[in-house]
């Protein structure tokens, strides 16, 4: 008997159907608007976005989906498919919740309502297939998906970069963080089949065709929860700023991009931690430039080598890896067809990205 023909729907289409059906179950009618926001990976350029550095992210086909309609009440009723939980959000109730997903959705609603003078309520269902808290930007995709849904429903017009900035503000306020714009730019400004190179010194973006024949980029989820990440992330931001402040007082520089290796040698003498963080930053910026060249040449070995150098730097200088992901990267070296890999995202667990031969 011939094998059956399998018709595979894109993950986004399956998710849209699931969220639309759940909306119907929860509220008894179809949503007025449905939005999707993707997750992201970062080829190279980690912990550079808040340091005026370079990065090379790209969106992936895993998504957060939001369905929304107006409501006759003055509150928002929100149902999360992933948590099987619903919540009623009365006006001005941002910080009374402990669950991160509720903090995020209430932060979107309260900030947009107050900034754009919106009155009225809404019905929302949110679902997603991005693994949560694993370094693939599930929270940012969540905020962006809900924000776009809200803005469409209430006819708020935002340009893409304005959307990125307001979404960063919403997320940082909700979770008490000071992230850069890497995730928002990657999710909002990615183009199909292209890498983007972002320069965070002037926020300029260039695109590069993504064509590495015979290879696959794969993501391995270590399933190590990134519990430590919040306070450690804030510390890394502070340590880099401290390094810049000291160098500024010695060499009269204002930007991370003015730092050079000689300045770092001076810093090493009395300030080992800022020295290590900034040494990572300088090296990582160079790796982004090298990666562009090697991607254009299609030199898989060199691309793999750059990934491994980045991992080593994130492990020993920036100190944001964890032993489980170090193990995954180390043991991968013994496999034929593995070119290289590294931890991605904020760190302390989550995912690693690897380049492997297709076969
Ligand atoms: C997290 C943050 C980003 C970026 C990365 C590290 O994903 O949200 O802004 O700093 O960590 O590159």
mmCIF file of C-alpha atoms and ligand atoms in Angstrom:
data_model
loop_
_atom_site.group_PDB
_atom_site.id
_atom_site.type_symbol
_atom_site.label_atom_id
_atom_site.label_comp_id
_atom_site.label_asym_id
_atom_site.label_seq_id
_atom_site.Cartn_x
_atom_site.Cartn_y
_atom_site.Cartn_z
ATOM 1 C CA UNK A 1 0.000 0.000 0.000
ATOM 2 C CA UNK A 2 1.417 3.436 -0.841
ATOM 3 C CA UNK A 3 2.197 5.509 2.198
ATOM 4 C CA UNK A 4 -0.329 8.229 2.963
ATOM 5 C CA UNK A 5 0.340 11.741 1.785
ATOM 6 C CA UNK A 6 1.189 13.884 4.778
ATOM 7 C CA UNK A 7 0.155 17.488 4.558
ATOM 8 C CA UNK A 8 2.099 19.445 7.051
ATOM 9 C CA UNK A 9 0.875 22.844 8.075
ATOM 10 C CA UNK A 10 3.380 25.458 9.130
ATOM 11 C CA UNK A 11 3.655 25.683 12.902
ATOM 12 C CA UNK A 12 2.268 29.207 12.746
ATOM 13 C CA UNK A 13 -0.905 28.061 10.975
ATOM 14 C CA UNK A 14 -1.512 25.292 13.513
ATOM 15 C CA UNK A 15 -1.054 27.743 16.348
ATOM 16 C CA UNK A 16 -3.414 30.329 14.837
ATOM 17 C CA UNK A 17 -6.089 27.623 14.518
ATOM 18 C CA UNK A 18 -5.572 26.488 18.099
ATOM 19 C CA UNK A 19 -5.739 30.001 19.535
ATOM 20 C CA UNK A 20 -8.771 30.954 17.419
ATOM 21 C CA UNK A 21 -10.631 27.808 18.503
ATOM 22 C CA UNK A 22 -9.782 28.415 22.152
ATOM 23 C CA UNK A 23 -11.055 31.996 21.817
ATOM 24 C CA UNK A 24 -14.324 30.627 20.503
ATOM 25 C CA UNK A 25 -14.544 28.185 23.427
ATOM 26 C CA UNK A 26 -13.760 30.858 26.030
ATOM 27 C CA UNK A 27 -15.943 33.678 24.698
ATOM 28 C CA UNK A 28 -18.427 32.086 22.293
ATOM 29 C CA UNK A 29 -17.366 33.972 19.151
ATOM 30 C CA UNK A 30 -14.475 34.552 16.797
ATOM 31 C CA UNK A 31 -11.704 37.068 17.610
ATOM 32 C CA UNK A 32 -11.599 40.342 15.710
ATOM 33 C CA UNK A 33 -7.803 40.225 15.350
ATOM 34 C CA UNK A 34 -5.150 37.486 15.549
ATOM 35 C CA UNK A 35 -1.418 38.281 15.647
ATOM 36 C CA UNK A 36 1.789 36.261 15.591
ATOM 37 C CA UNK A 37 5.275 37.146 16.844
ATOM 38 C CA UNK A 38 8.240 34.797 16.343
ATOM 39 C CA UNK A 39 11.060 33.741 18.657
ATOM 40 C CA UNK A 40 14.665 34.433 17.727
ATOM 41 C CA UNK A 41 18.138 32.972 17.745
ATOM 42 C CA UNK A 42 21.362 34.929 17.698
ATOM 43 C CA UNK A 43 24.126 33.658 15.421
ATOM 44 C CA UNK A 44 26.774 35.758 17.155
ATOM 45 C CA UNK A 45 27.042 38.922 19.244
ATOM 46 C CA UNK A 46 25.920 37.987 22.752
ATOM 47 C CA UNK A 47 25.648 40.538 25.572
ATOM 48 C CA UNK A 48 26.609 43.290 23.168
ATOM 49 C CA UNK A 49 23.256 45.032 22.673
ATOM 50 C CA UNK A 50 23.307 47.058 25.894
ATOM 51 C CA UNK A 51 26.994 47.877 25.280
ATOM 52 C CA UNK A 52 26.727 49.651 21.908
ATOM 53 C CA UNK A 53 28.028 46.513 20.209
ATOM 54 C CA UNK A 54 27.180 44.326 17.232
ATOM 55 C CA UNK A 55 24.901 41.291 16.927
ATOM 56 C CA UNK A 56 23.535 38.968 14.277
ATOM 57 C CA UNK A 57 20.109 37.624 15.251
ATOM 58 C CA UNK A 58 17.372 36.093 13.130
ATOM 59 C CA UNK A 59 13.724 35.224 13.824
ATOM 60 C CA UNK A 60 12.715 31.538 13.894
ATOM 61 C CA UNK A 61 9.485 29.733 13.073
ATOM 62 C CA UNK A 62 8.247 29.282 16.618
ATOM 63 C CA UNK A 63 5.601 31.724 17.699
ATOM 64 C CA UNK A 64 3.402 33.441 20.257
ATOM 65 C CA UNK A 65 -0.124 34.076 19.020
ATOM 66 C CA UNK A 66 -2.697 36.492 20.438
ATOM 67 C CA UNK A 67 -6.409 36.641 19.605
ATOM 68 C CA UNK A 68 -8.293 39.733 20.726
ATOM 69 C CA UNK A 69 -11.712 41.408 20.536
ATOM 70 C CA UNK A 70 -13.276 44.437 22.153
ATOM 71 C CA UNK A 71 -15.433 43.870 25.243
ATOM 72 C CA UNK A 72 -18.441 45.756 26.551
ATOM 73 C CA UNK A 73 -16.869 45.762 30.070
ATOM 74 C CA UNK A 74 -14.128 48.120 31.299
ATOM 75 C CA UNK A 75 -11.706 45.297 32.113
ATOM 76 C CA UNK A 76 -9.676 42.770 30.138
ATOM 77 C CA UNK A 77 -10.351 39.075 30.373
ATOM 78 C CA UNK A 78 -7.255 37.078 29.401
ATOM 79 C CA UNK A 79 -6.797 33.327 28.952
ATOM 80 C CA UNK A 80 -3.392 31.651 28.549
ATOM 81 C CA UNK A 81 -3.415 28.340 26.699
ATOM 82 C CA UNK A 82 0.075 27.403 27.925
ATOM 83 C CA UNK A 83 -0.796 27.921 31.591
ATOM 84 C CA UNK A 84 -4.503 26.929 31.285
ATOM 85 C CA UNK A 85 -5.244 29.941 33.437
ATOM 86 C CA UNK A 86 -7.509 32.951 33.053
ATOM 87 C CA UNK A 87 -7.293 36.328 34.700
ATOM 88 C CA UNK A 88 -9.467 39.402 34.920
ATOM 89 C CA UNK A 89 -7.405 42.584 34.618
ATOM 90 C CA UNK A 90 -9.067 45.578 36.173
ATOM 91 C CA UNK A 91 -7.632 49.008 35.312
ATOM 92 C CA UNK A 92 -4.236 49.773 36.963
ATOM 93 C CA UNK A 93 -3.346 46.393 38.377
ATOM 94 C CA UNK A 94 0.165 45.918 36.934
ATOM 95 C CA UNK A 95 2.235 44.920 39.927
ATOM 96 C CA UNK A 96 -0.155 42.883 41.992
ATOM 97 C CA UNK A 97 0.562 39.583 40.206
ATOM 98 C CA UNK A 98 3.418 37.158 40.735
ATOM 99 C CA UNK A 99 3.091 35.107 37.528
ATOM 100 C CA UNK A 100 5.395 36.581 34.867
ATOM 101 C CA UNK A 101 2.924 36.062 31.996
ATOM 102 C CA UNK A 102 0.223 38.048 33.854
ATOM 103 C CA UNK A 103 2.714 40.795 34.754
ATOM 104 C CA UNK A 104 3.622 41.056 31.066
ATOM 105 C CA UNK A 105 0.085 41.161 29.691
ATOM 106 C CA UNK A 106 -1.131 43.640 32.318
ATOM 107 C CA UNK A 107 1.919 45.807 31.686
ATOM 108 C CA UNK A 108 1.094 45.901 27.944
ATOM 109 C CA UNK A 109 -2.507 46.893 28.636
ATOM 110 C CA UNK A 110 -1.807 49.494 31.326
ATOM 111 C CA UNK A 111 1.062 51.200 29.524
ATOM 112 C CA UNK A 112 -0.724 51.373 26.156
ATOM 113 C CA UNK A 113 -3.970 52.532 27.771
ATOM 114 C CA UNK A 114 -2.266 55.323 29.666
ATOM 115 C CA UNK A 115 0.093 56.419 26.839
ATOM 116 C CA UNK A 116 -2.645 56.523 24.187
ATOM 117 C CA UNK A 117 -5.657 57.433 26.359
ATOM 118 C CA UNK A 118 -7.520 54.219 25.530
ATOM 119 C CA UNK A 119 -10.770 53.434 27.348
ATOM 120 C CA UNK A 120 -12.674 50.190 27.358
ATOM 121 C CA UNK A 121 -11.914 46.523 27.754
ATOM 122 C CA UNK A 122 -11.080 43.465 25.747
ATOM 123 C CA UNK A 123 -11.121 39.674 25.532
ATOM 124 C CA UNK A 124 -7.799 37.964 24.871
ATOM 125 C CA UNK A 125 -6.465 34.435 24.348
ATOM 126 C CA UNK A 126 -2.705 33.858 24.115
ATOM 127 C CA UNK A 127 -0.879 30.664 23.139
ATOM 128 C CA UNK A 128 2.612 29.827 21.964
ATOM 129 C CA UNK A 129 5.043 27.120 20.925
ATOM 130 C CA UNK A 130 8.302 28.874 21.865
ATOM 131 C CA UNK A 131 9.801 27.013 24.844
ATOM 132 C CA UNK A 132 9.367 29.391 27.779
ATOM 133 C CA UNK A 133 12.440 30.970 29.405
ATOM 134 C CA UNK A 134 15.012 29.101 27.306
ATOM 135 C CA UNK A 135 16.860 31.920 25.573
ATOM 136 C CA UNK A 136 14.635 32.017 22.460
ATOM 137 C CA UNK A 137 12.906 35.234 23.496
ATOM 138 C CA UNK A 138 9.525 33.867 24.474
ATOM 139 C CA UNK A 139 8.771 36.856 26.754
ATOM 140 C CA UNK A 140 9.613 39.448 24.135
ATOM 141 C CA UNK A 141 7.576 37.619 21.490
ATOM 142 C CA UNK A 142 4.721 37.465 24.012
ATOM 143 C CA UNK A 143 4.840 41.226 24.647
ATOM 144 C CA UNK A 144 5.115 42.032 20.938
ATOM 145 C CA UNK A 145 2.259 39.751 19.947
ATOM 146 C CA UNK A 146 -0.086 41.234 22.585
ATOM 147 C CA UNK A 147 1.042 44.796 21.828
ATOM 148 C CA UNK A 148 0.391 44.464 18.084
ATOM 149 C CA UNK A 149 -3.014 42.921 18.815
ATOM 150 C CA UNK A 150 -3.921 45.732 21.219
ATOM 151 C CA UNK A 151 -2.687 48.468 18.855
ATOM 152 C CA UNK A 152 -4.651 47.043 15.931
ATOM 153 C CA UNK A 153 -7.796 46.718 17.992
ATOM 154 C CA UNK A 154 -7.647 50.277 19.300
ATOM 155 C CA UNK A 155 -6.256 51.795 16.076
ATOM 156 C CA UNK A 156 -2.916 52.897 17.550
ATOM 157 C CA UNK A 157 -0.433 53.340 14.712
ATOM 158 C CA UNK A 158 3.216 52.646 15.549
ATOM 159 C CA UNK A 159 6.235 52.442 13.278
ATOM 160 C CA UNK A 160 8.313 49.274 13.651
ATOM 161 C CA UNK A 161 11.084 50.904 15.655
ATOM 162 C CA UNK A 162 8.589 52.721 17.895
ATOM 163 C CA UNK A 163 6.968 49.354 18.493
ATOM 164 C CA UNK A 164 10.363 47.875 19.452
ATOM 165 C CA UNK A 165 11.063 50.673 21.920
ATOM 166 C CA UNK A 166 7.688 50.604 23.613
ATOM 167 C CA UNK A 167 7.797 46.789 23.851
ATOM 168 C CA UNK A 168 11.200 46.954 25.504
ATOM 169 C CA UNK A 169 9.863 49.493 28.010
ATOM 170 C CA UNK A 170 6.811 47.311 28.739
ATOM 171 C CA UNK A 171 8.916 44.187 29.317
ATOM 172 C CA UNK A 172 11.596 45.894 31.373
ATOM 173 C CA UNK A 173 9.017 47.563 33.626
ATOM 174 C CA UNK A 174 7.025 44.369 34.081
ATOM 175 C CA UNK A 175 9.991 42.145 34.928
ATOM 176 C CA UNK A 176 12.308 44.718 36.527
ATOM 177 C CA UNK A 177 15.074 44.251 33.941
ATOM 178 C CA UNK A 178 17.287 46.481 31.827
ATOM 179 C CA UNK A 179 17.638 44.463 28.617
ATOM 180 C CA UNK A 180 18.888 45.882 25.336
ATOM 181 C CA UNK A 181 16.961 45.895 22.067
ATOM 182 C CA UNK A 182 18.345 42.688 20.534
ATOM 183 C CA UNK A 183 15.179 40.639 20.945
ATOM 184 C CA UNK A 184 12.735 43.335 19.828
ATOM 185 C CA UNK A 185 14.730 44.193 16.701
ATOM 186 C CA UNK A 186 15.191 40.526 15.814
ATOM 187 C CA UNK A 187 11.491 39.773 16.165
ATOM 188 C CA UNK A 188 10.123 42.910 14.526
ATOM 189 C CA UNK A 189 12.730 43.661 11.855
ATOM 190 C CA UNK A 190 13.865 40.219 10.642
ATOM 191 C CA UNK A 191 13.424 39.384 6.961
ATOM 192 C CA UNK A 192 12.750 35.932 5.561
ATOM 193 C CA UNK A 193 15.899 33.915 4.806
ATOM 194 C CA UNK A 194 18.239 36.721 5.855
ATOM 195 C CA UNK A 195 20.519 37.324 8.791
ATOM 196 C CA UNK A 196 20.546 40.790 10.176
ATOM 197 C CA UNK A 197 23.590 42.601 11.482
ATOM 198 C CA UNK A 198 22.654 45.181 14.061
ATOM 199 C CA UNK A 199 25.016 47.906 15.171
ATOM 200 C CA UNK A 200 23.722 49.102 18.530
ATOM 201 C CA UNK A 201 25.923 52.177 18.491
ATOM 202 C CA UNK A 202 23.639 53.879 15.985
ATOM 203 C CA UNK A 203 20.904 51.202 15.752
ATOM 204 C CA UNK A 204 21.618 50.629 12.064
ATOM 205 C CA UNK A 205 20.699 47.287 10.507
ATOM 206 C CA UNK A 206 22.110 45.474 7.464
ATOM 207 C CA UNK A 207 20.745 42.263 5.973
ATOM 208 C CA UNK A 208 22.701 39.306 4.642
ATOM 209 C CA UNK A 209 21.349 36.358 2.624
ATOM 210 C CA UNK A 210 21.178 33.130 4.575
ATOM 211 C CA UNK A 211 22.502 30.420 2.292
ATOM 212 C CA UNK A 212 24.791 27.803 3.754
ATOM 213 C CA UNK A 213 24.353 24.800 1.496
ATOM 214 C CA UNK A 214 24.564 21.366 3.083
ATOM 215 C CA UNK A 215 24.282 22.679 6.639
ATOM 216 C CA UNK A 216 21.696 23.072 9.345
ATOM 217 C CA UNK A 217 21.524 25.426 12.272
ATOM 218 C CA UNK A 218 20.079 23.515 15.194
ATOM 219 C CA UNK A 219 19.032 24.598 18.656
ATOM 220 C CA UNK A 220 19.430 22.289 21.641
ATOM 221 C CA UNK A 221 17.327 23.063 24.678
ATOM 222 C CA UNK A 222 19.309 22.083 27.791
ATOM 223 C CA UNK A 223 16.105 22.407 29.840
ATOM 224 C CA UNK A 224 18.165 24.072 32.517
ATOM 225 C CA UNK A 225 16.029 26.761 33.999
ATOM 226 C CA UNK A 226 17.612 30.197 33.927
ATOM 227 C CA UNK A 227 16.806 30.989 37.569
ATOM 228 C CA UNK A 228 19.968 32.932 38.222
ATOM 229 C CA UNK A 229 19.684 34.995 35.127
ATOM 230 C CA UNK A 230 17.788 38.055 36.341
ATOM 231 C CA UNK A 231 20.174 39.331 39.027
ATOM 232 C CA UNK A 232 23.265 38.098 37.184
ATOM 233 C CA UNK A 233 22.155 39.892 34.004
ATOM 234 C CA UNK A 234 21.736 43.159 35.903
ATOM 235 C CA UNK A 235 25.204 42.666 37.407
ATOM 236 C CA UNK A 236 26.762 42.188 33.968
ATOM 237 C CA UNK A 237 25.154 45.435 32.789
ATOM 238 C CA UNK A 238 26.566 47.245 35.855
ATOM 239 C CA UNK A 239 30.035 45.688 35.543
ATOM 240 C CA UNK A 240 30.364 46.831 31.937
ATOM 241 C CA UNK A 241 29.175 50.343 32.789
ATOM 242 C CA UNK A 242 31.653 50.494 35.652
ATOM 243 C CA UNK A 243 34.477 49.515 33.279
ATOM 244 C CA UNK A 244 33.453 52.244 30.847
ATOM 245 C CA UNK A 245 33.254 54.829 33.653
ATOM 246 C CA UNK A 246 36.774 54.026 34.837
ATOM 247 C CA UNK A 247 38.186 54.109 31.311
ATOM 248 C CA UNK A 248 36.340 57.331 30.685
ATOM 249 C CA UNK A 249 38.036 58.914 33.697
ATOM 250 C CA UNK A 250 41.466 57.707 32.522
ATOM 251 C CA UNK A 251 41.254 58.134 28.765
ATOM 252 C CA UNK A 252 38.380 60.554 28.278
ATOM 253 C CA UNK A 253 36.260 58.202 26.165
ATOM 254 C CA UNK A 254 32.468 58.133 26.098
ATOM 255 C CA UNK A 255 31.507 55.079 24.152
ATOM 256 C CA UNK A 256 32.148 51.356 24.562
ATOM 257 C CA UNK A 257 33.308 51.450 20.947
ATOM 258 C CA UNK A 258 36.224 53.755 21.843
ATOM 259 C CA UNK A 259 37.771 51.094 24.084
ATOM 260 C CA UNK A 260 40.882 49.361 22.769
ATOM 261 C CA UNK A 261 43.131 46.554 23.995
ATOM 262 C CA UNK A 262 45.757 48.864 25.499
ATOM 263 C CA UNK A 263 43.115 50.506 27.672
ATOM 264 C CA UNK A 264 41.962 47.067 28.765
ATOM 265 C CA UNK A 265 45.503 46.125 29.819
ATOM 266 C CA UNK A 266 45.463 49.121 32.169
ATOM 267 C CA UNK A 267 42.051 48.118 33.487
ATOM 268 C CA UNK A 268 43.219 44.567 34.178
ATOM 269 C CA UNK A 269 45.659 45.801 36.826
ATOM 270 C CA UNK A 270 43.048 46.799 39.394
ATOM 271 C CA UNK A 271 39.642 45.880 38.004
ATOM 272 C CA UNK A 272 39.611 42.256 36.931
ATOM 273 C CA UNK A 273 35.848 41.782 36.623
ATOM 274 C CA UNK A 274 35.117 44.831 34.399
ATOM 275 C CA UNK A 275 38.264 43.903 32.464
ATOM 276 C CA UNK A 276 36.976 40.393 31.695
ATOM 277 C CA UNK A 277 33.505 41.639 30.720
ATOM 278 C CA UNK A 278 34.875 44.272 28.359
ATOM 279 C CA UNK A 279 37.415 41.859 26.892
ATOM 280 C CA UNK A 280 34.459 39.647 25.945
ATOM 281 C CA UNK A 281 32.688 42.644 24.424
ATOM 282 C CA UNK A 282 35.644 43.662 22.254
ATOM 283 C CA UNK A 283 36.214 40.078 21.112
ATOM 284 C CA UNK A 284 32.530 39.460 20.425
ATOM 285 C CA UNK A 285 32.242 42.584 18.246
ATOM 286 C CA UNK A 286 35.220 41.372 16.205
ATOM 287 C CA UNK A 287 33.610 37.927 15.929
ATOM 288 C CA UNK A 288 30.427 39.450 14.468
ATOM 289 C CA UNK A 289 32.512 41.093 11.722
ATOM 290 C CA UNK A 290 34.461 37.878 11.094
ATOM 291 C CA UNK A 291 31.238 35.871 11.009
ATOM 292 C CA UNK A 292 29.839 38.113 8.279
ATOM 293 C CA UNK A 293 32.904 37.463 6.118
ATOM 294 C CA UNK A 294 32.835 33.704 6.694
ATOM 295 C CA UNK A 295 29.085 33.466 6.070
ATOM 296 C CA UNK A 296 29.570 35.251 2.769
ATOM 297 C CA UNK A 297 32.346 32.810 1.870
ATOM 298 C CA UNK A 298 30.278 29.868 3.113
ATOM 299 C CA UNK A 299 33.285 28.635 5.111
ATOM 300 C CA UNK A 300 31.611 26.261 7.560
ATOM 301 C CA UNK A 301 34.785 25.341 9.452
ATOM 302 C CA UNK A 302 35.592 28.973 10.170
ATOM 303 C CA UNK A 303 31.971 29.693 11.123
ATOM 304 C CA UNK A 304 32.117 26.803 13.585
ATOM 305 C CA UNK A 305 35.401 28.052 14.999
ATOM 306 C CA UNK A 306 33.936 31.506 15.625
ATOM 307 C CA UNK A 307 30.959 29.925 17.416
ATOM 308 C CA UNK A 308 33.314 27.980 19.666
ATOM 309 C CA UNK A 309 35.430 31.040 20.436
ATOM 310 C CA UNK A 310 32.275 32.886 21.391
ATOM 311 C CA UNK A 311 31.212 30.055 23.695
ATOM 312 C CA UNK A 312 34.610 30.030 25.384
ATOM 313 C CA UNK A 313 34.423 33.783 25.905
ATOM 314 C CA UNK A 314 30.868 33.613 27.308
ATOM 315 C CA UNK A 315 32.008 30.819 29.620
ATOM 316 C CA UNK A 316 35.295 32.180 30.941
ATOM 317 C CA UNK A 317 35.182 35.965 30.478
ATOM 318 C CA UNK A 318 31.522 36.901 30.654
ATOM 319 C CA UNK A 319 30.700 33.920 32.918
ATOM 320 C CA UNK A 320 27.148 33.367 31.723
ATOM 321 C CA UNK A 321 27.308 29.691 30.722
ATOM 322 C CA UNK A 322 26.448 26.664 32.833
ATOM 323 C CA UNK A 323 28.090 23.264 33.144
ATOM 324 C CA UNK A 324 25.332 21.407 31.304
ATOM 325 C CA UNK A 325 25.684 23.548 28.169
ATOM 326 C CA UNK A 326 29.492 23.450 28.462
ATOM 327 C CA UNK A 327 29.096 19.669 28.424
ATOM 328 C CA UNK A 328 26.804 19.726 25.354
ATOM 329 C CA UNK A 329 29.304 21.887 23.443
ATOM 330 C CA UNK A 330 32.301 19.809 24.572
ATOM 331 C CA UNK A 331 30.824 16.412 23.782
ATOM 332 C CA UNK A 332 29.639 17.659 20.371
ATOM 333 C CA UNK A 333 33.271 18.055 19.312
ATOM 334 C CA UNK A 334 33.523 14.276 19.010
ATOM 335 C CA UNK A 335 30.755 14.084 16.355
ATOM 336 C CA UNK A 336 31.557 14.090 12.655
ATOM 337 C CA UNK A 337 29.751 16.898 10.866
ATOM 338 C CA UNK A 338 29.587 19.202 13.881
ATOM 339 C CA UNK A 339 31.200 22.510 13.023
ATOM 340 C CA UNK A 340 30.695 24.427 16.256
ATOM 341 C CA UNK A 341 28.200 25.655 18.809
ATOM 342 C CA UNK A 342 27.629 28.055 21.631
ATOM 343 C CA UNK A 343 25.224 29.100 24.359
ATOM 344 C CA UNK A 344 22.721 31.727 23.160
ATOM 345 C CA UNK A 345 20.603 34.413 24.796
ATOM 346 C CA UNK A 346 20.995 35.761 28.311
ATOM 347 C CA UNK A 347 22.694 32.554 29.525
ATOM 348 C CA UNK A 348 22.802 30.505 32.768
ATOM 349 C CA UNK A 349 20.892 27.706 31.039
ATOM 350 C CA UNK A 350 18.455 27.670 28.159
ATOM 351 C CA UNK A 351 19.577 26.832 24.643
ATOM 352 C CA UNK A 352 22.693 26.387 22.572
ATOM 353 C CA UNK A 353 22.993 26.925 18.826
ATOM 354 C CA UNK A 354 25.011 24.571 16.615
ATOM 355 C CA UNK A 355 26.045 24.371 12.986
ATOM 356 C CA UNK A 356 25.991 20.816 11.659
ATOM 357 C CA UNK A 357 26.288 19.050 8.314
ATOM 358 C CA UNK A 358 22.861 18.271 6.867
ATOM 359 C CA UNK A 359 23.519 14.552 6.537
HETATM 360 C C1 LIG B 1 18.721 38.534 26.613
HETATM 361 C C2 LIG B 1 18.318 39.992 26.491
HETATM 362 C C3 LIG B 1 18.933 40.650 25.251
HETATM 363 C C4 LIG B 1 20.425 40.387 25.155
HETATM 364 C C5 LIG B 1 20.723 38.902 25.371
HETATM 365 C C6 LIG B 1 22.206 38.613 25.420
HETATM 366 O O1 LIG B 1 18.148 37.786 25.585
HETATM 367 O O2 LIG B 1 16.924 40.106 26.418
HETATM 368 O O3 LIG B 1 18.646 42.024 25.260
HETATM 369 O O4 LIG B 1 21.136 41.180 26.055
HETATM 370 O O5 LIG B 1 20.135 38.408 26.558
HETATM 371 O O6 LIG B 1 22.795 38.841 24.182
#
